[in-house]
Amino acid sequence: MKIISKNKRAKFDYQFLDKYEAGISLLGTEVKSIKEGNVDLSGSYIVIDDKNNAQWLNGNVAKYKFQTQGTHEEKRTRQLLLNKREIKKLKNDVSLKRLTIIPYIIYMNRKGVIKLEIYTAKGKNLVDKRQTIKERDSKRETKKYY
């Protein structure tokens, strides 16, 4: 597994609950651009539409630099490939439990297929964020002396 991009801010802003692995419906230039690492997950999120399709919104895939004609839009809506059972569970979590679906890691598996690791997450408040900073600093201090 080769990690292409990671949404580092998501771990600080959200408390992760359930993990899912989703394929992405991409164009050819998007695949080439992602394999070069020209993708940004920050600020992106996932919604389930009326037709029970998972959509990845606001994901920035930069234009492929060697493509001269017919490039893709950078922030277009991309469809995620999930099972019906997974989509149903995600939809219930969002509507009933008031959770958010966050993309965390985009990676390439051994077969060369690009996958998106998504999580259902609950937003942290200011107190939780301060606690996270305190734990991180204490780990850093103990690592420094030992």
PDB file of C-alpha atoms in Angstrom, residues 26-133:
ATOM      1  CA  LEU A  26     -11.975   8.799 -12.010  1.00  0.00           C
ATOM      2  CA  LEU A  27     -11.005  10.066 -15.437  1.00  0.00           C
ATOM      3  CA  GLY A  28      -7.673   9.122 -17.029  1.00  0.00           C
ATOM      4  CA  THR A  29      -5.979  12.443 -16.363  1.00  0.00           C
ATOM      5  CA  GLU A  30      -7.158  12.342 -12.758  1.00  0.00           C
ATOM      6  CA  VAL A  31      -5.563   8.936 -12.231  1.00  0.00           C
ATOM      7  CA  LYS A  32      -2.233  10.147 -13.594  1.00  0.00           C
ATOM      8  CA  SER A  33      -2.369  13.290 -11.499  1.00  0.00           C
ATOM      9  CA  ILE A  34      -3.236  11.380  -8.304  1.00  0.00           C
ATOM     10  CA  LYS A  35      -0.425   8.881  -8.862  1.00  0.00           C
ATOM     11  CA  GLU A  36       1.970  11.838  -9.009  1.00  0.00           C
ATOM     12  CA  GLY A  37       0.607  13.018  -5.648  1.00  0.00           C
ATOM     13  CA  ASN A  38      -1.267  16.091  -6.888  1.00  0.00           C
ATOM     14  CA  VAL A  39      -4.349  15.646  -4.708  1.00  0.00           C
ATOM     15  CA  ASP A  40      -5.593  17.582  -1.685  1.00  0.00           C
ATOM     16  CA  LEU A  41      -8.100  16.045   0.749  1.00  0.00           C
ATOM     17  CA  SER A  42      -8.401  18.973   3.148  1.00  0.00           C
ATOM     18  CA  GLY A  43     -11.817  20.567   3.150  1.00  0.00           C
ATOM     19  CA  SER A  44     -13.412  17.699   1.250  1.00  0.00           C
ATOM     20  CA  TYR A  45     -16.303  15.591   2.482  1.00  0.00           C
ATOM     21  CA  ILE A  46     -18.675  12.845   1.386  1.00  0.00           C
ATOM     22  CA  VAL A  47     -22.448  12.950   0.996  1.00  0.00           C
ATOM     23  CA  ILE A  48     -25.056  10.337   0.140  1.00  0.00           C
ATOM     24  CA  ASP A  49     -27.463  11.692  -2.489  1.00  0.00           C
ATOM     25  CA  ASP A  50     -31.145  10.853  -3.114  1.00  0.00           C
ATOM     26  CA  LYS A  51     -30.291   7.954  -5.450  1.00  0.00           C
ATOM     27  CA  ASN A  52     -28.128   6.296  -2.755  1.00  0.00           C
ATOM     28  CA  ASN A  53     -24.834   7.161  -4.417  1.00  0.00           C
ATOM     29  CA  ALA A  54     -21.834   8.225  -2.349  1.00  0.00           C
ATOM     30  CA  GLN A  55     -20.325  11.435  -3.743  1.00  0.00           C
ATOM     31  CA  TRP A  56     -16.905  12.899  -2.898  1.00  0.00           C
ATOM     32  CA  LEU A  57     -17.248  16.683  -2.876  1.00  0.00           C
ATOM     33  CA  ASN A  58     -14.590  19.403  -2.839  1.00  0.00           C
ATOM     34  CA  GLY A  59     -11.670  17.018  -3.385  1.00  0.00           C
ATOM     35  CA  ASN A  60      -8.975  18.894  -5.273  1.00  0.00           C
ATOM     36  CA  VAL A  61      -7.184  16.847  -7.943  1.00  0.00           C
ATOM     37  CA  ALA A  62      -4.749  19.128  -9.762  1.00  0.00           C
ATOM     38  CA  LYS A  63      -4.613  19.113 -13.547  1.00  0.00           C
ATOM     39  CA  TYR A  64      -2.161  16.681 -15.123  1.00  0.00           C
ATOM     40  CA  LYS A  65       0.808  18.742 -16.262  1.00  0.00           C
ATOM     41  CA  PHE A  66       1.517  16.815 -19.488  1.00  0.00           C
ATOM     42  CA  GLN A  67      -2.084  16.890 -20.756  1.00  0.00           C
ATOM     43  CA  THR A  68      -2.652  19.495 -23.471  1.00  0.00           C
ATOM     44  CA  GLN A  69      -6.319  18.977 -24.368  1.00  0.00           C
ATOM     45  CA  GLY A  70      -9.395  17.741 -22.561  1.00  0.00           C
ATOM     46  CA  THR A  71      -8.316  18.144 -18.950  1.00  0.00           C
ATOM     47  CA  HIS A  72     -10.649  17.598 -16.020  1.00  0.00           C
ATOM     48  CA  GLU A  73     -12.161  20.047 -13.545  1.00  0.00           C
ATOM     49  CA  GLU A  74     -10.093  20.195 -10.368  1.00  0.00           C
ATOM     50  CA  LYS A  75     -12.933  20.222  -7.804  1.00  0.00           C
ATOM     51  CA  ARG A  76     -15.593  18.196  -9.566  1.00  0.00           C
ATOM     52  CA  THR A  77     -17.912  15.777  -7.768  1.00  0.00           C
ATOM     53  CA  ARG A  78     -16.613  12.216  -7.966  1.00  0.00           C
ATOM     54  CA  GLN A  79     -18.656   9.091  -7.317  1.00  0.00           C
ATOM     55  CA  LEU A  80     -17.438   6.596  -4.731  1.00  0.00           C
ATOM     56  CA  LEU A  81     -17.792   2.871  -5.284  1.00  0.00           C
ATOM     57  CA  LEU A  82     -19.272   1.198  -2.206  1.00  0.00           C
ATOM     58  CA  ASN A  83     -21.610  -1.732  -1.545  1.00  0.00           C
ATOM     59  CA  LYS A  84     -25.312  -1.067  -1.024  1.00  0.00           C
ATOM     60  CA  ARG A  85     -25.012  -2.310   2.535  1.00  0.00           C
ATOM     61  CA  GLU A  86     -22.192   0.150   3.278  1.00  0.00           C
ATOM     62  CA  ILE A  87     -24.065   3.050   1.690  1.00  0.00           C
ATOM     63  CA  LYS A  88     -27.172   2.229   3.714  1.00  0.00           C
ATOM     64  CA  LYS A  89     -25.175   2.140   6.943  1.00  0.00           C
ATOM     65  CA  LEU A  90     -23.441   5.421   6.101  1.00  0.00           C
ATOM     66  CA  LYS A  91     -26.764   7.072   5.301  1.00  0.00           C
ATOM     67  CA  ASN A  92     -28.242   5.925   8.618  1.00  0.00           C
ATOM     68  CA  ASP A  93     -25.197   7.154  10.548  1.00  0.00           C
ATOM     69  CA  VAL A  94     -25.409  10.582   8.942  1.00  0.00           C
ATOM     70  CA  SER A  95     -29.154  11.024   9.345  1.00  0.00           C
ATOM     71  CA  LEU A  96     -29.793   9.372  12.719  1.00  0.00           C
ATOM     72  CA  LYS A  97     -26.531   9.746  14.636  1.00  0.00           C
ATOM     73  CA  ARG A  98     -25.653  13.147  13.115  1.00  0.00           C
ATOM     74  CA  LEU A  99     -22.176  12.037  12.023  1.00  0.00           C
ATOM     75  CA  THR A 100     -19.984  13.300   9.189  1.00  0.00           C
ATOM     76  CA  ILE A 101     -18.219  11.241   6.526  1.00  0.00           C
ATOM     77  CA  ILE A 102     -14.605  12.344   6.127  1.00  0.00           C
ATOM     78  CA  PRO A 103     -11.991  11.207   3.560  1.00  0.00           C
ATOM     79  CA  TYR A 104      -8.743  10.559   5.405  1.00  0.00           C
ATOM     80  CA  ILE A 105      -6.230   8.753   3.170  1.00  0.00           C
ATOM     81  CA  ILE A 106      -5.996   8.246  -0.573  1.00  0.00           C
ATOM     82  CA  TYR A 107      -3.706   5.374  -1.492  1.00  0.00           C
ATOM     83  CA  MET A 108      -2.792   2.895  -4.184  1.00  0.00           C
ATOM     84  CA  ASN A 109      -3.077  -0.819  -3.383  1.00  0.00           C
ATOM     85  CA  ARG A 110      -0.785  -3.587  -4.629  1.00  0.00           C
ATOM     86  CA  LYS A 111      -2.735  -3.928  -7.872  1.00  0.00           C
ATOM     87  CA  GLY A 112      -2.331  -0.219  -8.664  1.00  0.00           C
ATOM     88  CA  VAL A 113      -5.970   0.669  -7.918  1.00  0.00           C
ATOM     89  CA  ILE A 114      -6.577   4.019  -6.244  1.00  0.00           C
ATOM     90  CA  LYS A 115      -8.667   3.747  -3.065  1.00  0.00           C
ATOM     91  CA  LEU A 116     -10.046   6.269  -0.604  1.00  0.00           C
ATOM     92  CA  GLU A 117     -10.135   5.487   3.104  1.00  0.00           C
ATOM     93  CA  ILE A 118     -13.144   7.184   4.656  1.00  0.00           C
ATOM     94  CA  TYR A 119     -14.393   7.414   8.218  1.00  0.00           C
ATOM     95  CA  THR A 120     -17.622   8.286   9.934  1.00  0.00           C
ATOM     96  CA  ALA A 121     -16.634  10.956  12.390  1.00  0.00           C
ATOM     97  CA  LYS A 122     -17.965  13.118  15.145  1.00  0.00           C
ATOM     98  CA  GLY A 123     -16.751  16.706  15.354  1.00  0.00           C
ATOM     99  CA  LYS A 124     -14.573  17.674  18.316  1.00  0.00           C
ATOM    100  CA  ASN A 125     -15.293  20.743  20.385  1.00  0.00           C
ATOM    101  CA  LEU A 126     -12.644  23.127  21.724  1.00  0.00           C
ATOM    102  CA  VAL A 127     -12.091  21.188  24.959  1.00  0.00           C
ATOM    103  CA  ASP A 128     -11.434  17.950  23.067  1.00  0.00           C
ATOM    104  CA  LYS A 129      -8.966  19.711  20.776  1.00  0.00           C
ATOM    105  CA  ARG A 130      -7.073  21.101  23.774  1.00  0.00           C
ATOM    106  CA  GLN A 131      -6.951  17.618  25.267  1.00  0.00           C
ATOM    107  CA  THR A 132      -5.506  16.263  22.002  1.00  0.00           C
ATOM    108  CA  ILE A 133      -2.798  18.952  22.024  1.00  0.00           C
TER     109      ILE A 133
END
